[in-house]
Amino acid sequence: APAGQWTGPLVGRHVLITAGPTHEPIDPVRYIANRSSGKQGFALAAAAAKAGARVTLVSGPVTLSTPAGVDRVDVETAREMAAAVEAALPADVAIMVAAVADWRVADAAGQKLKKDGTGAPPPLALVENPDILAGLCRSPRRPALVVGFAAETNDVIPHALAKRQRKGADWIVANDVSDGVMGGARNTVHIIDAAGVDSLPEMPKEAVAEAIIARIATTLAHTDG
Ligand code: CTP
Ligand code: CA
């Protein structure tokens, strides 16, 4: 049996979490990435395991160690992350914290791109990646509670409200990333559900995780056995 525990508000539940960035290859030595550290997603995985859940953490490339009692699946690209999420189902709760690259290079080169001597850079044609969160929300195997994240630099609440509608998530956890939140230790989040907006004070990412996991436990306790 995995290193789980027998008590806690999420005993018997499977919580699926995505975290970190994705890397989208340009050629064998270069990739497109973003500033996600994975800290908030890993803190959520730790908090869910502490609450007694079985936790599957699908992680992009990060430098963090796996929290105790968490099953970790490492992926690199958005498409690998989508497949790992699918393979981890069914789950009672999904928390999609990953900063998934919106685009990948259409035809990643099999060999290192070289300067051609003319000074003209190679064109990079991009194509859109699958939306893992939206796909999960539409899936027949949709978890009972699906939580998305929305990192915004401006108009945080309006953008997050629209995102919740568009993707079909139960909750969107919105945060303002205009000022060093990505990679930092603290976070200020707004939890948006069908009833409205619940704004939490700024706190360490571990405390944000505890608050979200407590809210998830309460919600699940009120919706079924
Ligand atoms: N997400 C996802 N798959 C993608 C893009 C985003 O699962 N290809 C998820 C993220 O993990 C997050 C939520 O969707 O939970 C919102 O991500 P965000 O990048 O804010 O949303 P986008 O729809 O990509 O909108 P934007 O143009 O603002 O980036
Ligand atoms: Ca995006």
Coordinates of N, CA and C and ligand atoms in Angstrom, one line a residue:
A1 N 0.9 -1.2 0.0 CA 0.0 0.0 0.0 C 0.9 1.2 0.0
P2 N 0.4 2.3 -0.6 CA 1.2 3.6 -0.7 C 1.3 4.2 0.7
A3 N 2.3 5.0 0.9 CA 2.4 5.7 2.2 C 1.3 6.7 2.4
G4 N 0.1 6.2 2.8 CA -1.0 7.1 3.0 C -1.3 7.1 4.5
Q5 N -2.4 7.7 4.8 CA -2.8 7.7 6.2 C -4.3 7.3 6.3
W6 N -4.7 6.9 7.5 CA -6.0 6.4 7.7 C -7.0 7.4 8.2
T7 N -6.6 8.6 8.5 CA -7.5 9.6 9.0 C -7.3 10.8 8.2
G8 N -8.3 11.7 8.4 CA -8.2 13.0 7.7 C -9.5 13.2 6.8
P9 N -9.8 14.4 6.5 CA -11.1 14.7 5.8 C -11.1 14.2 4.3
L10 N -9.9 13.8 3.8 CA -10.0 13.4 2.4 C -9.6 11.9 2.2
V11 N -9.7 11.1 3.3 CA -9.4 9.7 3.2 C -10.4 9.1 2.3
G12 N -9.9 8.2 1.4 CA -10.8 7.5 0.4 C -11.0 8.3 -0.9
R13 N -10.4 9.5 -0.9 CA -10.6 10.4 -2.1 C -9.3 10.3 -3.0
H14 N -9.5 10.4 -4.3 CA -8.3 10.5 -5.2 C -8.3 12.0 -5.7
V15 N -7.2 12.7 -5.4 CA -7.0 14.0 -5.9 C -5.9 14.1 -7.0
L16 N -6.3 14.6 -8.1 CA -5.4 14.7 -9.3 C -4.9 16.2 -9.4
I17 N -3.6 16.4 -9.4 CA -3.1 17.8 -9.5 C -2.1 17.9 -10.6
T18 N -2.2 19.0 -11.4 CA -1.1 19.3 -12.4 C -0.3 20.5 -11.8
A19 N 1.0 20.5 -12.1 CA 1.8 21.6 -11.5 C 3.0 21.8 -12.4
G20 N 3.5 23.0 -12.2 CA 4.8 23.4 -13.0 C 4.5 23.9 -14.4
P21 N 5.6 24.2 -15.1 CA 5.4 24.6 -16.5 C 5.4 23.4 -17.4
T22 N 5.2 23.6 -18.7 CA 5.5 22.6 -19.6 C 6.7 23.1 -20.5
H23 N 7.4 22.2 -21.1 CA 8.5 22.6 -22.0 C 8.1 22.1 -23.4
E24 N 8.2 23.0 -24.4 CA 7.8 22.6 -25.7 C 9.0 22.7 -26.6
P25 N 9.5 21.6 -27.1 CA 10.7 21.6 -27.9 C 10.7 22.4 -29.2
I26 N 11.8 23.1 -29.4 CA 12.1 23.8 -30.7 C 12.9 22.9 -31.5
D27 N 14.0 22.3 -30.9 CA 14.9 21.3 -31.5 C 15.4 20.5 -30.3
P28 N 16.4 19.6 -30.5 CA 16.8 18.8 -29.4 C 17.4 19.5 -28.2
V29 N 17.9 20.8 -28.4 CA 18.6 21.5 -27.4 C 17.8 22.7 -26.9
R30 N 16.7 23.1 -27.5 CA 16.0 24.3 -27.1 C 14.5 24.1 -26.9
Y31 N 13.9 24.9 -26.1 CA 12.5 24.7 -25.8 C 11.9 26.0 -25.4
I32 N 10.5 26.1 -25.5 CA 9.7 27.2 -25.0 C 9.2 26.8 -23.6
A33 N 9.4 27.8 -22.7 CA 9.0 27.5 -21.3 C 8.3 28.7 -20.7
N34 N 8.0 28.7 -19.4 CA 7.5 29.8 -18.7 C 8.0 29.9 -17.3
R35 N 7.6 30.9 -16.5 CA 8.3 31.1 -15.2 C 7.6 30.3 -14.1
S36 N 6.7 29.4 -14.3 CA 6.1 28.6 -13.2 C 7.2 27.8 -12.5
S37 N 7.2 27.8 -11.1 CA 8.1 27.1 -10.3 C 7.5 25.7 -9.9
G38 N 6.2 25.6 -9.9 CA 5.5 24.4 -9.4 C 5.2 24.5 -7.9
K39 N 5.7 25.5 -7.2 CA 5.5 25.6 -5.7 C 4.1 25.5 -5.3
Q40 N 3.1 26.2 -5.9 CA 1.8 26.2 -5.4 C 1.1 24.8 -5.7
G41 N 1.4 24.2 -6.8 CA 0.8 22.9 -7.1 C 1.4 21.8 -6.1
F42 N 2.7 21.9 -5.9 CA 3.4 20.9 -5.0 C 2.8 21.1 -3.5
A43 N 2.6 22.4 -3.1 CA 2.0 22.6 -1.8 C 0.6 22.1 -1.7
L44 N -0.1 22.2 -2.8 CA -1.5 21.6 -2.8 C -1.4 20.0 -2.7
A45 N -0.5 19.4 -3.4 CA -0.3 18.0 -3.3 C 0.1 17.6 -1.9
A46 N 1.0 18.3 -1.2 CA 1.3 18.0 0.2 C 0.2 18.1 1.1
A47 N -0.6 19.2 0.9 CA -1.8 19.4 1.8 C -2.9 18.4 1.6
A48 N -3.1 17.9 0.3 CA -4.1 16.9 0.1 C -3.7 15.6 0.7
A49 N -2.4 15.2 0.6 CA -1.9 14.0 1.2 C -2.0 14.0 2.7
K50 N -1.7 15.2 3.2 CA -1.8 15.4 4.7 C -3.2 15.2 5.2
A51 N -4.2 15.5 4.3 CA -5.6 15.4 4.6 C -6.1 14.0 4.3
G52 N -5.2 13.1 3.9 CA -5.6 11.7 3.8 C -5.9 11.2 2.4
A53 N -5.8 12.1 1.4 CA -6.2 11.7 0.1 C -5.1 10.8 -0.6
R54 N -5.5 10.0 -1.6 CA -4.5 9.5 -2.5 C -4.3 10.6 -3.5
V55 N -3.0 11.0 -3.8 CA -2.7 12.1 -4.6 C -1.9 11.7 -5.8
T56 N -2.3 12.0 -7.0 CA -1.5 11.9 -8.2 C -1.1 13.3 -8.6
L57 N 0.2 13.5 -8.7 CA 0.8 14.8 -9.0 C 1.4 14.7 -10.4
V58 N 0.8 15.3 -11.4 CA 1.4 15.3 -12.8 C 2.2 16.6 -12.9
S59 N 3.5 16.5 -13.0 CA 4.4 17.6 -12.9 C 5.2 17.8 -14.1
G60 N 5.2 19.1 -14.6 CA 6.2 19.5 -15.6 C 7.6 19.6 -15.0
P61 N 8.6 20.1 -15.8 CA 9.9 20.1 -15.3 C 10.1 21.2 -14.2
V62 N 10.4 20.7 -13.0 CA 10.6 21.6 -11.8 C 11.8 21.1 -11.0
T63 N 12.2 21.9 -10.0 CA 13.4 21.5 -9.2 C 12.9 21.2 -7.8
L64 N 11.7 20.8 -7.6 CA 11.1 20.5 -6.3 C 11.1 19.0 -6.0
S65 N 11.2 18.7 -4.6 CA 11.2 17.3 -4.3 C 9.7 16.9 -4.0
T66 N 9.4 15.6 -4.2 CA 8.1 15.1 -4.2 C 7.6 15.1 -2.7
P67 N 6.4 15.7 -2.4 CA 5.9 15.6 -1.0 C 5.6 14.2 -0.6
A68 N 5.7 14.0 0.7 CA 5.4 12.7 1.3 C 4.1 12.2 0.9
G69 N 4.0 10.9 0.6 CA 2.7 10.3 0.3 C 2.1 10.6 -1.0
V70 N 2.8 11.2 -1.9 CA 2.3 11.7 -3.2 C 2.8 10.8 -4.3
D71 N 2.0 10.4 -5.3 CA 2.4 9.7 -6.5 C 2.7 10.7 -7.5
R72 N 3.9 10.8 -8.0 CA 4.3 11.8 -9.0 C 4.6 11.2 -10.3
V73 N 4.0 11.9 -11.3 CA 4.3 11.5 -12.7 C 4.9 12.7 -13.4
D74 N 6.1 12.5 -13.9 CA 6.9 13.6 -14.6 C 6.6 13.6 -16.1
V75 N 6.3 14.8 -16.6 CA 6.1 15.0 -18.0 C 6.8 16.3 -18.4
E76 N 6.9 16.4 -19.7 CA 7.6 17.6 -20.3 C 6.7 18.5 -21.1
T77 N 6.0 17.9 -22.0 CA 5.1 18.8 -22.9 C 3.7 18.8 -22.5
A78 N 2.9 19.7 -23.0 CA 1.5 19.8 -22.8 C 0.8 18.5 -23.2
R79 N 1.2 18.0 -24.3 CA 0.5 16.7 -24.8 C 0.8 15.6 -23.9
E80 N 2.0 15.5 -23.4 CA 2.3 14.4 -22.4 C 1.5 14.7 -21.1
M81 N 1.4 15.9 -20.7 CA 0.6 16.2 -19.5 C -0.9 15.8 -19.7
A82 N -1.4 16.1 -20.9 CA -2.8 15.7 -21.2 C -3.0 14.2 -21.1
A83 N -2.0 13.4 -21.6 CA -2.1 12.0 -21.6 C -2.0 11.4 -20.2
A84 N -1.1 12.0 -19.4 CA -0.9 11.6 -18.0 C -2.2 11.9 -17.1
V85 N -2.8 13.0 -17.4 CA -4.1 13.3 -16.7 C -5.1 12.3 -17.0
E86 N -5.3 12.0 -18.3 CA -6.2 11.0 -18.7 C -5.9 9.6 -18.1
A87 N -4.7 9.3 -18.0 CA -4.3 7.9 -17.5 C -4.5 7.9 -16.0
A88 N -4.6 9.0 -15.3 CA -4.7 9.0 -13.8 C -6.2 8.9 -13.4
L89 N -7.1 9.1 -14.3 CA -8.5 9.0 -14.0 C -9.0 7.6 -13.7
P90 N -10.0 7.4 -12.8 CA -10.9 8.4 -12.3 C -10.3 9.1 -11.1
A91 N -10.8 10.3 -10.8 CA -10.4 11.1 -9.6 C -11.7 11.8 -9.1
D92 N -11.7 12.0 -7.8 CA -12.8 12.7 -7.2 C -12.7 14.2 -7.3
V93 N -11.4 14.7 -7.4 CA -11.1 16.1 -7.5 C -9.9 16.3 -8.4
A94 N -10.0 17.3 -9.3 CA -8.8 17.7 -10.1 C -8.5 19.1 -9.8
I95 N -7.2 19.4 -9.6 CA -6.8 20.8 -9.4 C -5.7 21.1 -10.4
M96 N -6.0 21.9 -11.4 CA -5.1 22.1 -12.5 C -4.3 23.4 -12.3
V97 N -3.2 23.2 -11.7 CA -2.3 24.4 -11.3 C -1.3 24.7 -12.4
A98 N -1.0 23.7 -13.2 CA 0.1 23.8 -14.2 C -0.1 25.1 -15.1
A99 N 1.1 25.7 -15.4 CA 1.1 26.7 -16.4 C 1.4 26.1 -17.7
V100 N 0.4 25.5 -18.3 CA 0.6 24.8 -19.6 C 0.9 25.7 -20.7
A101 N 1.9 25.4 -21.5 CA 2.2 26.3 -22.6 C 1.0 26.3 -23.6
D102 N 0.6 27.5 -24.0 CA -0.5 27.6 -24.9 C -0.2 27.1 -26.3
W103 N 1.1 27.3 -26.7 CA 1.5 26.9 -28.0 C 2.7 26.0 -28.0
R104 N 2.8 25.2 -29.0 CA 4.0 24.4 -29.2 C 4.5 24.7 -30.6
V105 N 5.7 24.4 -30.9 CA 6.3 24.6 -32.2 C 5.7 23.5 -33.2
A106 N 5.2 24.0 -34.3 CA 4.5 23.1 -35.2 C 5.3 21.8 -35.6
D107 N 6.5 22.1 -36.0 CA 7.4 20.9 -36.4 C 8.7 21.1 -35.8
A108 N 8.8 20.6 -34.5 CA 10.1 20.7 -33.8 C 11.2 19.9 -34.7
A109 N 12.3 20.6 -34.8 CA 13.4 20.0 -35.6 C 14.0 18.8 -34.9
G110 N 14.4 17.8 -35.7 CA 15.0 16.6 -35.2 C 16.5 16.8 -34.9
Q111 N 17.1 17.9 -35.5 CA 18.5 18.2 -35.3 C 18.6 19.7 -34.9
K112 N 19.7 20.0 -34.2 CA 19.9 21.4 -33.8 C 19.8 22.4 -35.0
L113 N 19.0 23.4 -34.8 CA 18.9 24.4 -35.8 C 20.2 25.2 -35.8
K114 N 20.7 25.5 -37.0 CA 22.0 26.2 -37.2 C 21.8 27.6 -37.8
K115 N 22.6 28.5 -37.5 CA 22.6 29.8 -38.2 C 23.0 29.5 -39.6
D116 N 22.3 30.2 -40.6 CA 22.6 29.9 -42.0 C 23.5 30.9 -42.6
G117 N 24.0 31.9 -41.8 CA 25.0 32.8 -42.3 C 24.4 34.1 -42.9
T118 N 23.1 34.1 -43.2 CA 22.5 35.3 -43.7 C 22.0 36.3 -42.7
G119 N 22.0 35.9 -41.4 CA 21.5 36.8 -40.4 C 20.0 36.7 -40.2
A120 N 19.3 35.9 -41.0 CA 17.9 35.7 -40.9 C 17.6 34.6 -39.9
P121 N 16.8 34.9 -38.9 CA 16.4 33.9 -37.9 C 15.5 32.9 -38.5
P122 N 15.5 31.6 -38.0 CA 14.5 30.7 -38.6 C 13.1 31.0 -38.1
P123 N 12.1 30.9 -39.0 CA 10.7 31.1 -38.6 C 10.3 30.0 -37.6
L124 N 9.5 30.4 -36.6 CA 9.0 29.4 -35.6 C 7.5 29.4 -35.8
A125 N 6.9 28.4 -36.5 CA 5.5 28.3 -36.6 C 4.9 27.7 -35.4
L126 N 3.9 28.3 -34.7 CA 3.3 27.7 -33.5 C 1.9 27.2 -33.8
V127 N 1.6 26.1 -33.0 CA 0.2 25.6 -33.0 C -0.3 25.6 -31.6
E128 N -1.6 25.7 -31.4 CA -2.2 25.7 -30.1 C -2.1 24.3 -29.5
N129 N -1.8 24.2 -28.2 CA -1.8 23.0 -27.4 C -3.3 22.6 -27.0
P130 N -3.5 21.3 -26.7 CA -4.8 21.0 -26.1 C -5.0 21.7 -24.8
D131 N -6.3 22.1 -24.5 CA -6.6 22.7 -23.2 C -7.0 21.5 -22.3
I132 N -6.1 21.2 -21.4 CA -6.3 20.0 -20.5 C -7.5 20.2 -19.6
L133 N -7.6 21.4 -19.0 CA -8.7 21.7 -18.1 C -10.0 21.6 -18.8
A134 N -10.2 22.3 -19.9 CA -11.4 22.3 -20.6 C -11.8 20.9 -21.1
G135 N -10.8 20.2 -21.6 CA -11.1 18.8 -22.0 C -11.6 17.9 -20.9
L136 N -11.0 18.1 -19.7 CA -11.4 17.3 -18.5 C -12.8 17.6 -18.1
C137 N -13.1 18.9 -18.2 CA -14.5 19.4 -17.8 C -15.6 18.8 -18.7
R138 N -15.2 18.6 -20.0 CA -16.2 18.0 -21.0 C -16.2 16.5 -21.0
S139 N -15.2 15.9 -20.3 CA -15.0 14.5 -20.4 C -16.2 13.7 -19.7
P140 N -16.5 12.5 -20.2 CA -17.5 11.7 -19.4 C -16.9 11.2 -18.1
R141 N -15.6 11.3 -17.9 CA -15.0 10.9 -16.7 C -14.6 12.1 -15.8
R142 N -15.3 13.2 -16.0 CA -15.1 14.4 -15.3 C -15.1 14.2 -13.8
P143 N -14.1 14.6 -13.0 CA -14.2 14.5 -11.6 C -15.4 15.3 -11.1
A144 N -15.9 15.0 -9.9 CA -17.0 15.7 -9.3 C -16.7 17.2 -9.1
L145 N -15.4 17.4 -8.7 CA -15.0 18.8 -8.5 C -13.8 19.1 -9.3
V146 N -13.9 20.1 -10.1 CA -12.7 20.5 -11.0 C -12.4 22.0 -10.7
V147 N -11.1 22.1 -10.3 CA -10.6 23.5 -9.9 C -9.5 23.9 -10.9
G148 N -9.7 25.0 -11.5 CA -8.7 25.6 -12.4 C -8.0 26.8 -11.7
F149 N -6.8 27.1 -12.2 CA -6.1 28.3 -11.8 C -6.1 29.3 -12.9
A150 N -6.0 30.6 -12.6 CA -5.9 31.6 -13.6 C -4.9 32.7 -13.1
A151 N -3.7 32.6 -13.7 CA -2.7 33.6 -13.5 C -2.9 34.7 -14.4
E152 N -3.1 35.9 -13.9 CA -3.4 37.1 -14.7 C -2.5 38.2 -14.3
T153 N -2.3 39.1 -15.2 CA -1.4 40.3 -14.9 C -2.3 41.6 -14.8
N154 N -3.6 41.5 -15.2 CA -4.5 42.7 -15.2 C -5.9 42.2 -15.2
D155 N -6.8 43.0 -14.7 CA -8.2 42.7 -14.7 C -8.5 41.2 -14.2
V156 N -7.9 40.9 -13.0 CA -7.8 39.5 -12.5 C -9.2 38.9 -12.4
I157 N -10.1 39.5 -11.7 CA -11.4 38.9 -11.4 C -12.2 38.8 -12.7
P158 N -12.4 39.8 -13.5 CA -13.1 39.6 -14.8 C -12.6 38.5 -15.7
H159 N -11.3 38.5 -15.8 CA -10.7 37.4 -16.7 C -11.0 36.1 -16.1
A160 N -10.9 36.0 -14.8 CA -11.1 34.6 -14.1 C -12.6 34.2 -14.2
L161 N -13.5 35.2 -14.0 CA -14.9 34.8 -14.2 C -15.2 34.3 -15.6
A162 N -14.6 35.0 -16.6 CA -14.9 34.5 -17.9 C -14.2 33.1 -18.2
K163 N -13.1 32.9 -17.6 CA -12.4 31.6 -17.7 C -13.2 30.5 -17.1
R164 N -13.8 30.7 -16.0 CA -14.6 29.7 -15.3 C -15.7 29.3 -16.2
Q165 N -16.4 30.3 -16.8 CA -17.5 30.0 -17.7 C -17.1 29.2 -18.9
R166 N -16.0 29.7 -19.5 CA -15.5 29.2 -20.8 C -15.1 27.7 -20.7
K167 N -14.4 27.4 -19.6 CA -13.8 26.1 -19.4 C -14.7 25.1 -18.8
G168 N -15.7 25.6 -18.0 CA -16.6 24.7 -17.4 C -16.1 24.2 -16.0
A169 N -15.2 24.9 -15.4 CA -14.6 24.5 -14.1 C -15.6 24.9 -13.0
D170 N -15.6 24.1 -11.9 CA -16.4 24.5 -10.8 C -15.8 25.7 -10.1
W171 N -14.5 25.7 -9.9 CA -13.9 26.8 -9.2 C -12.7 27.3 -10.1
I172 N -12.5 28.6 -10.1 CA -11.2 29.1 -10.6 C -10.5 29.8 -9.4
V173 N -9.3 29.5 -9.2 CA -8.4 30.2 -8.2 C -7.6 31.2 -9.0
A174 N -7.9 32.5 -8.8 CA -7.2 33.5 -9.6 C -6.1 34.2 -8.8
N175 N -5.0 34.5 -9.4 CA -4.0 35.3 -8.8 C -3.4 36.3 -9.7
D176 N -2.8 37.3 -9.1 CA -2.2 38.4 -9.9 C -0.7 38.1 -9.9
V177 N -0.2 37.8 -11.1 CA 1.2 37.4 -11.3 C 2.0 38.6 -11.9
S178 N 1.5 39.8 -11.8 CA 2.3 40.9 -12.4 C 3.5 41.3 -11.6
D179 N 3.6 40.8 -10.3 CA 4.6 41.3 -9.4 C 5.4 40.2 -8.7
G180 N 6.1 39.3 -9.4 CA 7.0 38.3 -8.8 C 6.4 37.2 -8.1
V181 N 5.1 36.9 -8.3 CA 4.4 35.8 -7.6 C 5.0 34.5 -8.2
M182 N 5.2 34.5 -9.6 CA 5.7 33.2 -10.2 C 7.1 33.0 -9.7
G183 N 7.3 31.9 -9.0 CA 8.7 31.6 -8.5 C 8.8 32.0 -7.0
G184 N 7.9 32.9 -6.5 CA 8.0 33.4 -5.2 C 7.4 32.4 -4.1
A185 N 7.4 32.8 -2.9 CA 7.0 31.9 -1.8 C 5.6 32.2 -1.3
R186 N 5.0 33.4 -1.7 CA 3.7 33.8 -1.2 C 2.8 34.0 -2.3
N187 N 1.5 34.1 -2.0 CA 0.4 34.2 -3.1 C -0.8 34.9 -2.5
T188 N -1.5 35.6 -3.3 CA -2.8 36.2 -2.9 C -3.8 35.7 -3.9
V189 N -4.8 34.9 -3.4 CA -5.7 34.3 -4.4 C -7.1 34.7 -4.1
H190 N -7.9 34.6 -5.2 CA -9.4 34.8 -5.1 C -10.0 33.5 -5.6
I191 N -10.9 32.9 -4.8 CA -11.5 31.7 -5.2 C -12.9 32.0 -5.8
I192 N -13.1 31.7 -7.0 CA -14.3 32.0 -7.7 C -15.1 30.8 -8.0
D193 N -16.4 30.7 -7.4 CA -17.3 29.6 -7.7 C -18.6 30.1 -8.2
A194 N -19.6 29.3 -8.3 CA -20.9 29.7 -8.8 C -21.5 30.8 -7.9
A195 N -21.1 30.8 -6.7 CA -21.8 31.8 -5.7 C -21.1 33.1 -5.7
G196 N -19.8 33.2 -6.2 CA -19.2 34.5 -6.2 C -17.7 34.4 -5.9
V197 N -17.1 35.4 -5.3 CA -15.7 35.6 -5.2 C -15.3 35.6 -3.7
D198 N -14.4 34.7 -3.3 CA -13.8 34.7 -2.0 C -12.4 35.1 -2.0
S199 N -12.0 36.3 -1.6 CA -10.6 36.7 -1.6 C -9.9 36.5 -0.4
L200 N -8.8 35.7 -0.4 CA -8.0 35.4 0.7 C -6.9 36.4 0.9
P201 N -6.4 36.6 2.1 CA -5.2 37.6 2.3 C -4.0 36.9 1.7
E202 N -3.0 37.8 1.5 CA -1.7 37.3 1.1 C -1.1 36.4 2.1
M203 N -0.6 35.2 1.7 CA 0.1 34.3 2.7 C 1.0 33.4 2.0
P204 N 1.8 32.6 2.7 CA 2.7 31.6 2.1 C 1.9 30.6 1.2
K205 N 2.5 30.1 0.2 CA 1.9 29.2 -0.7 C 1.4 28.0 0.0
E206 N 2.1 27.5 1.0 CA 1.6 26.4 1.8 C 0.3 26.7 2.5
A207 N 0.1 27.9 3.0 CA -1.1 28.3 3.7 C -2.2 28.4 2.7
V208 N -1.9 28.9 1.5 CA -3.0 29.0 0.5 C -3.4 27.6 0.2
A209 N -2.5 26.6 0.1 CA -2.8 25.2 -0.2 C -3.7 24.7 0.9
E210 N -3.4 24.9 2.1 CA -4.2 24.3 3.2 C -5.6 24.9 3.1
A211 N -5.7 26.2 2.8 CA -7.1 26.8 2.8 C -7.9 26.2 1.6
I212 N -7.3 26.0 0.5 CA -8.0 25.4 -0.7 C -8.4 24.0 -0.4
I213 N -7.5 23.2 0.2 CA -7.8 21.8 0.5 C -8.9 21.7 1.6
A214 N -8.9 22.6 2.6 CA -9.9 22.6 3.6 C -11.3 22.9 2.9
R215 N -11.3 23.8 2.0 CA -12.5 24.2 1.3 C -13.0 23.0 0.4
I216 N -12.1 22.3 -0.2 CA -12.4 21.2 -1.0 C -13.1 20.1 -0.1
A217 N -12.5 19.8 1.0 CA -13.0 18.8 1.9 C -14.4 19.1 2.4
T218 N -14.6 20.4 2.7 CA -15.9 20.8 3.2 C -17.0 20.6 2.0
T219 N -16.6 21.0 0.8 CA -17.5 20.9 -0.3 C -17.8 19.4 -0.6
L220 N -16.8 18.6 -0.6 CA -17.1 17.1 -0.9 C -18.0 16.5 0.2
A221 N -17.7 16.9 1.4 CA -18.5 16.4 2.6 C -20.0 16.8 2.4
H222 N -20.3 17.9 1.8 CA -21.6 18.4 1.6 C -22.3 17.9 0.4
T223 N -21.5 17.3 -0.6 CA -22.1 16.9 -1.8 C -22.4 15.4 -1.9
D224 N -21.6 14.6 -1.2 CA -21.9 13.1 -1.2 C -21.2 12.5 0.0
G225 N -21.3 11.1 0.0 CA -20.6 10.4 1.2 C -19.2 10.2 0.8
Ligands
CTP1 N1 -4.9 25.0 -18.8 C1 -4.8 23.7 -19.3 N2 -4.4 23.5 -20.6 C2 -4.0 24.5 -21.3 C3 -4.0 25.8 -20.9 C4 -4.5 26.0 -19.6 O1 -5.2 22.8 -18.6 N3 -3.6 24.2 -22.6 C5 -5.4 25.2 -17.4 C6 -4.4 25.7 -16.5 O2 -3.8 24.7 -15.8 C7 -5.3 26.5 -15.5 C8 -6.3 27.1 -16.4 O3 -6.4 26.2 -17.5 O4 -5.9 25.7 -14.5 C9 -6.2 28.5 -16.9 O5 -5.0 28.6 -17.5 P1 -4.7 30.0 -18.3 O6 -3.4 29.9 -19.0 O7 -4.9 31.1 -17.3 O8 -5.9 30.0 -19.3 P2 -5.9 30.1 -20.9 O9 -7.3 29.5 -21.3 O10 -4.7 29.5 -21.5 O11 -6.0 31.6 -21.2 P3 -4.8 32.7 -21.4 O12 -5.0 33.2 -22.8 O13 -5.2 33.8 -20.4 O14 -3.5 32.1 -21.1
CA2 CA -2.6 30.0 -21.0

